[in-house]
Amino acid sequence: DPAQAKPALRDEGAKLGFRLTLPAQILVLFIALFPLLMQLYISLTDWSPLSGLGWWSAWSLWNNFANYTDLAADARFWSALKRTAIVMIVCVPAEFLLGLTLATLFADEFPGKRIFYSILLMPMMVVPAVAGYMFFMLFQSGGPVNDILSALSGFPVT
C-alpha cells in the first residue's frame, strides 16, 4: 500500500538523519558538557594550576563547598553582581530601543538615507579591512613572518 510506504520512508529518513548527525551531536555535547563538569569539580577543591597537580588529581584537595561560602561572604562579589545587574537593566533595554529605532528609521525612505547608512556601517567595515591589510603586510615576502621562517629554516622564503 503506497499510503503506508510514505510514513515508513519518512521514519527511515529520520533514523538516517539521526545516525548521520550523532557524531556531531556527541562532539558538541562533549565540548559543552566536559568543561562545565570539570569546572564544577574543580570549584569544590582548593586546586590551582600552580599547585603542581594535574586537574584530574584535584580530588586530593577537596574542600566541599568552602569556595562557595567564601564567595557568598565576599563583598567584591556582591558589588560585581550589582554592577552587572545595573548594566543588564539599563544598557540592554537602551541598546534594544536604539537598535529598534534605527531599524524603523532605515525601513522607510528619507533624504540622505544612503549617507547615514554608510556612516553607521563604516565601523563594522573598517575593522575587517584593517585586519586583512595587516595580515597581507605580515605575510609579504619581505614581511616579518617570512623573515622569521627564513631565519629558522635557513632557506629564503620567496
mmCIF file with all atom_site columns, C-alpha atoms in Angstrom:
data_model
loop_
_atom_site.group_PDB
_atom_site.id
_atom_site.type_symbol
_atom_site.label_atom_id
_atom_site.label_alt_id
_atom_site.label_comp_id
_atom_site.label_asym_id
_atom_site.label_entity_id
_atom_site.label_seq_id
_atom_site.pdbx_PDB_ins_code
_atom_site.Cartn_x
_atom_site.Cartn_y
_atom_site.Cartn_z
_atom_site.occupancy
_atom_site.B_iso_or_equiv
_atom_site.pdbx_formal_charge
_atom_site.auth_seq_id
_atom_site.auth_comp_id
_atom_site.auth_asym_id
_atom_site.auth_atom_id
_atom_site.pdbx_PDB_model_num
ATOM 1   C CA . ASP A 1 1   ? 0.000  0.000  0.000  1.00 0.00 ? 1   ASP A CA 1
ATOM 2   C CA . PRO A 1 2   ? 1.599  3.345  -1.093 1.00 0.00 ? 2   PRO A CA 1
ATOM 3   C CA . ALA A 1 3   ? -0.008 5.260  1.810  1.00 0.00 ? 3   ALA A CA 1
ATOM 4   C CA . GLN A 1 4   ? 1.826  3.104  4.356  1.00 0.00 ? 4   GLN A CA 1
ATOM 5   C CA . ALA A 1 5   ? 5.123  3.284  2.452  1.00 0.00 ? 5   ALA A CA 1
ATOM 6   C CA . LYS A 1 6   ? 5.431  7.089  2.865  1.00 0.00 ? 6   LYS A CA 1
ATOM 7   C CA . PRO A 1 7   ? 5.494  7.092  6.705  1.00 0.00 ? 7   PRO A CA 1
ATOM 8   C CA . ALA A 1 8   ? 7.921  4.155  6.698  1.00 0.00 ? 8   ALA A CA 1
ATOM 9   C CA . LEU A 1 9   ? 10.188 6.012  4.270  1.00 0.00 ? 9   LEU A CA 1
ATOM 10  C CA . ARG A 1 10  ? 9.935  9.158  6.402  1.00 0.00 ? 10  ARG A CA 1
ATOM 11  C CA . ASP A 1 11  ? 10.866 7.155  9.515  1.00 0.00 ? 11  ASP A CA 1
ATOM 12  C CA . GLU A 1 12  ? 13.878 5.650  7.724  1.00 0.00 ? 12  GLU A CA 1
ATOM 13  C CA . GLY A 1 13  ? 14.965 9.123  6.639  1.00 0.00 ? 13  GLY A CA 1
ATOM 14  C CA . ALA A 1 14  ? 14.651 10.408 10.202 1.00 0.00 ? 14  ALA A CA 1
ATOM 15  C CA . LYS A 1 15  ? 16.677 7.469  11.521 1.00 0.00 ? 15  LYS A CA 1
ATOM 16  C CA . LEU A 1 16  ? 19.362 8.039  8.887  1.00 0.00 ? 16  LEU A CA 1
ATOM 17  C CA . GLY A 1 17  ? 19.476 11.745 9.686  1.00 0.00 ? 17  GLY A CA 1
ATOM 18  C CA . PHE A 1 18  ? 19.864 10.981 13.374 1.00 0.00 ? 18  PHE A CA 1
ATOM 19  C CA . ARG A 1 19  ? 22.657 8.494  12.704 1.00 0.00 ? 19  ARG A CA 1
ATOM 20  C CA . LEU A 1 20  ? 24.493 10.917 10.422 1.00 0.00 ? 20  LEU A CA 1
ATOM 21  C CA . THR A 1 21  ? 24.307 13.802 12.899 1.00 0.00 ? 21  THR A CA 1
ATOM 22  C CA . LEU A 1 22  ? 25.044 11.725 16.006 1.00 0.00 ? 22  LEU A CA 1
ATOM 23  C CA . PRO A 1 23  ? 28.863 12.200 15.873 1.00 0.00 ? 23  PRO A CA 1
ATOM 24  C CA . ALA A 1 24  ? 28.451 15.976 15.622 1.00 0.00 ? 24  ALA A CA 1
ATOM 25  C CA . GLN A 1 25  ? 25.893 15.976 18.436 1.00 0.00 ? 25  GLN A CA 1
ATOM 26  C CA . ILE A 1 26  ? 28.222 13.960 20.659 1.00 0.00 ? 26  ILE A CA 1
ATOM 27  C CA . LEU A 1 27  ? 31.085 16.346 19.858 1.00 0.00 ? 27  LEU A CA 1
ATOM 28  C CA . VAL A 1 28  ? 29.013 19.420 20.697 1.00 0.00 ? 28  VAL A CA 1
ATOM 29  C CA . LEU A 1 29  ? 27.790 17.786 23.885 1.00 0.00 ? 29  LEU A CA 1
ATOM 30  C CA . PHE A 1 30  ? 31.371 16.939 24.856 1.00 0.00 ? 30  PHE A CA 1
ATOM 31  C CA . ILE A 1 31  ? 32.577 20.471 24.038 1.00 0.00 ? 31  ILE A CA 1
ATOM 32  C CA . ALA A 1 32  ? 29.821 21.999 26.181 1.00 0.00 ? 32  ALA A CA 1
ATOM 33  C CA . LEU A 1 33  ? 29.424 19.433 28.947 1.00 0.00 ? 33  LEU A CA 1
ATOM 34  C CA . PHE A 1 34  ? 33.016 18.461 29.726 1.00 0.00 ? 34  PHE A CA 1
ATOM 35  C CA . PRO A 1 35  ? 34.253 21.983 30.634 1.00 0.00 ? 35  PRO A CA 1
ATOM 36  C CA . LEU A 1 36  ? 31.127 22.586 32.716 1.00 0.00 ? 36  LEU A CA 1
ATOM 37  C CA . LEU A 1 37  ? 31.545 19.378 34.713 1.00 0.00 ? 37  LEU A CA 1
ATOM 38  C CA . MET A 1 38  ? 35.284 19.930 35.042 1.00 0.00 ? 38  MET A CA 1
ATOM 39  C CA . GLN A 1 39  ? 34.764 23.431 36.432 1.00 0.00 ? 39  GLN A CA 1
ATOM 40  C CA . LEU A 1 40  ? 32.125 22.220 38.876 1.00 0.00 ? 40  LEU A CA 1
ATOM 41  C CA . TYR A 1 41  ? 34.539 19.514 40.067 1.00 0.00 ? 41  TYR A CA 1
ATOM 42  C CA . ILE A 1 42  ? 37.432 21.975 40.415 1.00 0.00 ? 42  ILE A CA 1
ATOM 43  C CA . SER A 1 43  ? 35.209 24.513 42.193 1.00 0.00 ? 43  SER A CA 1
ATOM 44  C CA . LEU A 1 44  ? 34.769 22.040 45.037 1.00 0.00 ? 44  LEU A CA 1
ATOM 45  C CA . THR A 1 45  ? 38.540 21.834 45.625 1.00 0.00 ? 45  THR A CA 1
ATOM 46  C CA . ASP A 1 46  ? 41.449 24.118 46.535 1.00 0.00 ? 46  ASP A CA 1
ATOM 47  C CA . TRP A 1 47  ? 43.213 23.144 43.302 1.00 0.00 ? 47  TRP A CA 1
ATOM 48  C CA . SER A 1 48  ? 45.114 25.770 41.330 1.00 0.00 ? 48  SER A CA 1
ATOM 49  C CA . PRO A 1 49  ? 47.112 25.444 38.103 1.00 0.00 ? 49  PRO A CA 1
ATOM 50  C CA . LEU A 1 50  ? 50.134 26.489 40.174 1.00 0.00 ? 50  LEU A CA 1
ATOM 51  C CA . SER A 1 51  ? 49.633 23.698 42.746 1.00 0.00 ? 51  SER A CA 1
ATOM 52  C CA . GLY A 1 52  ? 51.812 21.262 40.816 1.00 0.00 ? 52  GLY A CA 1
ATOM 53  C CA . LEU A 1 53  ? 48.982 18.740 40.467 1.00 0.00 ? 53  LEU A CA 1
ATOM 54  C CA . GLY A 1 54  ? 47.021 17.943 37.353 1.00 0.00 ? 54  GLY A CA 1
ATOM 55  C CA . TRP A 1 55  ? 43.334 18.905 37.465 1.00 0.00 ? 55  TRP A CA 1
ATOM 56  C CA . TRP A 1 56  ? 42.444 15.191 37.484 1.00 0.00 ? 56  TRP A CA 1
ATOM 57  C CA . SER A 1 57  ? 44.150 14.953 40.920 1.00 0.00 ? 57  SER A CA 1
ATOM 58  C CA . ALA A 1 58  ? 42.225 17.890 42.383 1.00 0.00 ? 58  ALA A CA 1
ATOM 59  C CA . TRP A 1 59  ? 40.152 15.478 44.497 1.00 0.00 ? 59  TRP A CA 1
ATOM 60  C CA . SER A 1 60  ? 43.076 15.297 46.932 1.00 0.00 ? 60  SER A CA 1
ATOM 61  C CA . LEU A 1 61  ? 42.465 18.989 47.736 1.00 0.00 ? 61  LEU A CA 1
ATOM 62  C CA . TRP A 1 62  ? 38.708 18.546 48.278 1.00 0.00 ? 62  TRP A CA 1
ATOM 63  C CA . ASN A 1 63  ? 37.080 21.330 50.326 1.00 0.00 ? 63  ASN A CA 1
ATOM 64  C CA . ASN A 1 64  ? 33.374 20.626 49.840 1.00 0.00 ? 64  ASN A CA 1
ATOM 65  C CA . PHE A 1 65  ? 31.591 23.970 49.414 1.00 0.00 ? 65  PHE A CA 1
ATOM 66  C CA . ALA A 1 66  ? 34.174 26.276 51.035 1.00 0.00 ? 66  ALA A CA 1
ATOM 67  C CA . ASN A 1 67  ? 34.751 28.188 47.790 1.00 0.00 ? 67  ASN A CA 1
ATOM 68  C CA . TYR A 1 68  ? 31.046 28.930 47.525 1.00 0.00 ? 68  TYR A CA 1
ATOM 69  C CA . THR A 1 69  ? 30.705 30.028 51.157 1.00 0.00 ? 69  THR A CA 1
ATOM 70  C CA . ASP A 1 70  ? 33.760 32.287 50.707 1.00 0.00 ? 70  ASP A CA 1
ATOM 71  C CA . LEU A 1 71  ? 32.163 33.737 47.589 1.00 0.00 ? 71  LEU A CA 1
ATOM 72  C CA . ALA A 1 72  ? 28.876 34.403 49.381 1.00 0.00 ? 72  ALA A CA 1
ATOM 73  C CA . ALA A 1 73  ? 30.767 36.297 52.098 1.00 0.00 ? 73  ALA A CA 1
ATOM 74  C CA . ASP A 1 74  ? 32.891 38.340 49.666 1.00 0.00 ? 74  ASP A CA 1
ATOM 75  C CA . ALA A 1 75  ? 31.739 41.960 49.306 1.00 0.00 ? 75  ALA A CA 1
ATOM 76  C CA . ARG A 1 76  ? 33.536 42.302 45.943 1.00 0.00 ? 76  ARG A CA 1
ATOM 77  C CA . PHE A 1 77  ? 31.382 39.507 44.508 1.00 0.00 ? 77  PHE A CA 1
ATOM 78  C CA . TRP A 1 78  ? 28.139 41.199 45.565 1.00 0.00 ? 78  TRP A CA 1
ATOM 79  C CA . SER A 1 79  ? 29.415 44.544 44.256 1.00 0.00 ? 79  SER A CA 1
ATOM 80  C CA . ALA A 1 80  ? 30.262 42.980 40.889 1.00 0.00 ? 80  ALA A CA 1
ATOM 81  C CA . LEU A 1 81  ? 26.856 41.294 40.813 1.00 0.00 ? 81  LEU A CA 1
ATOM 82  C CA . LYS A 1 82  ? 25.135 44.642 41.451 1.00 0.00 ? 82  LYS A CA 1
ATOM 83  C CA . ARG A 1 83  ? 27.117 46.350 38.674 1.00 0.00 ? 83  ARG A CA 1
ATOM 84  C CA . THR A 1 84  ? 26.272 43.520 36.290 1.00 0.00 ? 84  THR A CA 1
ATOM 85  C CA . ALA A 1 85  ? 22.575 43.807 37.168 1.00 0.00 ? 85  ALA A CA 1
ATOM 86  C CA . ILE A 1 86  ? 22.660 47.579 36.582 1.00 0.00 ? 86  ILE A CA 1
ATOM 87  C CA . VAL A 1 87  ? 24.297 47.092 33.190 1.00 0.00 ? 87  VAL A CA 1
ATOM 88  C CA . MET A 1 88  ? 21.731 44.441 32.314 1.00 0.00 ? 88  MET A CA 1
ATOM 89  C CA . ILE A 1 89  ? 18.753 46.502 33.463 1.00 0.00 ? 89  ILE A CA 1
ATOM 90  C CA . VAL A 1 90  ? 19.881 49.812 31.919 1.00 0.00 ? 90  VAL A CA 1
ATOM 91  C CA . CYS A 1 91  ? 22.079 49.053 28.929 1.00 0.00 ? 91  CYS A CA 1
ATOM 92  C CA . VAL A 1 92  ? 20.333 46.073 27.356 1.00 0.00 ? 92  VAL A CA 1
ATOM 93  C CA . PRO A 1 93  ? 16.921 47.805 27.017 1.00 0.00 ? 93  PRO A CA 1
ATOM 94  C CA . ALA A 1 94  ? 18.630 51.027 25.879 1.00 0.00 ? 94  ALA A CA 1
ATOM 95  C CA . GLU A 1 95  ? 20.568 49.179 23.167 1.00 0.00 ? 95  GLU A CA 1
ATOM 96  C CA . PHE A 1 96  ? 17.427 47.320 22.133 1.00 0.00 ? 96  PHE A CA 1
ATOM 97  C CA . LEU A 1 97  ? 15.436 50.548 21.820 1.00 0.00 ? 97  LEU A CA 1
ATOM 98  C CA . LEU A 1 98  ? 18.251 52.269 19.920 1.00 0.00 ? 98  LEU A CA 1
ATOM 99  C CA . GLY A 1 99  ? 18.524 49.336 17.510 1.00 0.00 ? 99  GLY A CA 1
ATOM 100 C CA . LEU A 1 100 ? 14.760 49.149 17.044 1.00 0.00 ? 100 LEU A CA 1
ATOM 101 C CA . THR A 1 101 ? 14.593 52.908 16.421 1.00 0.00 ? 101 THR A CA 1
ATOM 102 C CA . LEU A 1 102 ? 17.368 52.756 13.830 1.00 0.00 ? 102 LEU A CA 1
ATOM 103 C CA . ALA A 1 103 ? 15.812 49.723 12.128 1.00 0.00 ? 103 ALA A CA 1
ATOM 104 C CA . THR A 1 104 ? 12.448 51.502 11.972 1.00 0.00 ? 104 THR A CA 1
ATOM 105 C CA . LEU A 1 105 ? 14.080 54.668 10.684 1.00 0.00 ? 105 LEU A CA 1
ATOM 106 C CA . PHE A 1 106 ? 16.014 52.885 7.948  1.00 0.00 ? 106 PHE A CA 1
ATOM 107 C CA . ALA A 1 107 ? 12.994 50.825 6.872  1.00 0.00 ? 107 ALA A CA 1
ATOM 108 C CA . ASP A 1 108 ? 11.494 53.950 5.297  1.00 0.00 ? 108 ASP A CA 1
ATOM 109 C CA . GLU A 1 109 ? 12.936 56.122 2.561  1.00 0.00 ? 109 GLU A CA 1
ATOM 110 C CA . PHE A 1 110 ? 14.238 59.544 3.556  1.00 0.00 ? 110 PHE A CA 1
ATOM 111 C CA . PRO A 1 111 ? 16.708 62.053 2.136  1.00 0.00 ? 111 PRO A CA 1
ATOM 112 C CA . GLY A 1 112 ? 20.307 61.101 2.928  1.00 0.00 ? 112 GLY A CA 1
ATOM 113 C CA . LYS A 1 113 ? 19.460 57.518 3.870  1.00 0.00 ? 113 LYS A CA 1
ATOM 114 C CA . ARG A 1 114 ? 22.403 56.122 1.917  1.00 0.00 ? 114 ARG A CA 1
ATOM 115 C CA . ILE A 1 115 ? 24.853 58.501 3.583  1.00 0.00 ? 115 ILE A CA 1
ATOM 116 C CA . PHE A 1 116 ? 23.580 57.763 7.108  1.00 0.00 ? 116 PHE A CA 1
ATOM 117 C CA . TYR A 1 117 ? 23.557 54.047 6.343  1.00 0.00 ? 117 TYR A CA 1
ATOM 118 C CA . SER A 1 118 ? 27.194 54.257 5.202  1.00 0.00 ? 118 SER A CA 1
ATOM 119 C CA . ILE A 1 119 ? 28.165 56.207 8.321  1.00 0.00 ? 119 ILE A CA 1
ATOM 120 C CA . LEU A 1 120 ? 26.559 53.561 10.565 1.00 0.00 ? 120 LEU A CA 1
ATOM 121 C CA . LEU A 1 121 ? 28.156 50.627 8.721  1.00 0.00 ? 121 LEU A CA 1
ATOM 122 C CA . MET A 1 122 ? 31.622 52.168 8.400  1.00 0.00 ? 122 MET A CA 1
ATOM 123 C CA . PRO A 1 123 ? 32.937 50.965 11.814 1.00 0.00 ? 123 PRO A CA 1
ATOM 124 C CA . MET A 1 124 ? 31.887 47.397 11.008 1.00 0.00 ? 124 MET A CA 1
ATOM 125 C CA . MET A 1 125 ? 33.654 47.512 7.647  1.00 0.00 ? 125 MET A CA 1
ATOM 126 C CA . VAL A 1 126 ? 36.885 49.209 8.732  1.00 0.00 ? 126 VAL A CA 1
ATOM 127 C CA . VAL A 1 127 ? 37.965 46.599 11.291 1.00 0.00 ? 127 VAL A CA 1
ATOM 128 C CA . PRO A 1 128 ? 37.973 43.592 8.897  1.00 0.00 ? 128 PRO A CA 1
ATOM 129 C CA . ALA A 1 129 ? 39.615 45.696 6.196  1.00 0.00 ? 129 ALA A CA 1
ATOM 130 C CA . VAL A 1 130 ? 42.412 46.808 8.534  1.00 0.00 ? 130 VAL A CA 1
ATOM 131 C CA . ALA A 1 131 ? 42.887 43.269 9.868  1.00 0.00 ? 131 ALA A CA 1
ATOM 132 C CA . GLY A 1 132 ? 43.074 41.930 6.319  1.00 0.00 ? 132 GLY A CA 1
ATOM 133 C CA . TYR A 1 133 ? 45.620 44.580 5.345  1.00 0.00 ? 133 TYR A CA 1
ATOM 134 C CA . MET A 1 134 ? 47.721 43.814 8.425  1.00 0.00 ? 134 MET A CA 1
ATOM 135 C CA . PHE A 1 135 ? 47.850 40.088 7.600  1.00 0.00 ? 135 PHE A CA 1
ATOM 136 C CA . PHE A 1 136 ? 48.641 40.961 3.985  1.00 0.00 ? 136 PHE A CA 1
ATOM 137 C CA . MET A 1 137 ? 51.604 43.041 5.163  1.00 0.00 ? 137 MET A CA 1
ATOM 138 C CA . LEU A 1 138 ? 52.764 40.414 7.706  1.00 0.00 ? 138 LEU A CA 1
ATOM 139 C CA . PHE A 1 139 ? 52.973 37.684 5.080  1.00 0.00 ? 139 PHE A CA 1
ATOM 140 C CA . GLN A 1 140 ? 54.674 39.687 2.322  1.00 0.00 ? 140 GLN A CA 1
ATOM 141 C CA . SER A 1 141 ? 57.911 38.117 1.017  1.00 0.00 ? 141 SER A CA 1
ATOM 142 C CA . GLY A 1 142 ? 59.855 40.755 2.968  1.00 0.00 ? 142 GLY A CA 1
ATOM 143 C CA . GLY A 1 143 ? 57.440 40.730 5.902  1.00 0.00 ? 143 GLY A CA 1
ATOM 144 C CA . PRO A 1 144 ? 58.250 39.721 9.475  1.00 0.00 ? 144 PRO A CA 1
ATOM 145 C CA . VAL A 1 145 ? 56.627 36.268 9.356  1.00 0.00 ? 145 VAL A CA 1
ATOM 146 C CA . ASN A 1 146 ? 58.601 35.188 6.318  1.00 0.00 ? 146 ASN A CA 1
ATOM 147 C CA . ASP A 1 147 ? 61.795 36.733 7.729  1.00 0.00 ? 147 ASP A CA 1
ATOM 148 C CA . ILE A 1 148 ? 61.395 34.641 10.894 1.00 0.00 ? 148 ILE A CA 1
ATOM 149 C CA . LEU A 1 149 ? 60.637 31.494 8.875  1.00 0.00 ? 149 LEU A CA 1
ATOM 150 C CA . SER A 1 150 ? 63.707 32.168 6.706  1.00 0.00 ? 150 SER A CA 1
ATOM 151 C CA . ALA A 1 151 ? 65.915 32.625 9.758  1.00 0.00 ? 151 ALA A CA 1
ATOM 152 C CA . LEU A 1 152 ? 64.621 29.433 11.397 1.00 0.00 ? 152 LEU A CA 1
ATOM 153 C CA . SER A 1 153 ? 64.829 27.251 8.327  1.00 0.00 ? 153 SER A CA 1
ATOM 154 C CA . GLY A 1 154 ? 67.933 28.716 6.702  1.00 0.00 ? 154 GLY A CA 1
ATOM 155 C CA . PHE A 1 155 ? 66.085 28.953 3.400  1.00 0.00 ? 155 PHE A CA 1
ATOM 156 C CA . PRO A 1 156 ? 64.974 32.251 1.899  1.00 0.00 ? 156 PRO A CA 1
ATOM 157 C CA . VAL A 1 157 ? 61.196 32.460 1.554  1.00 0.00 ? 157 VAL A CA 1
ATOM 158 C CA . THR A 1 158 ? 60.095 33.988 -1.712 1.00 0.00 ? 158 THR A CA 1
#
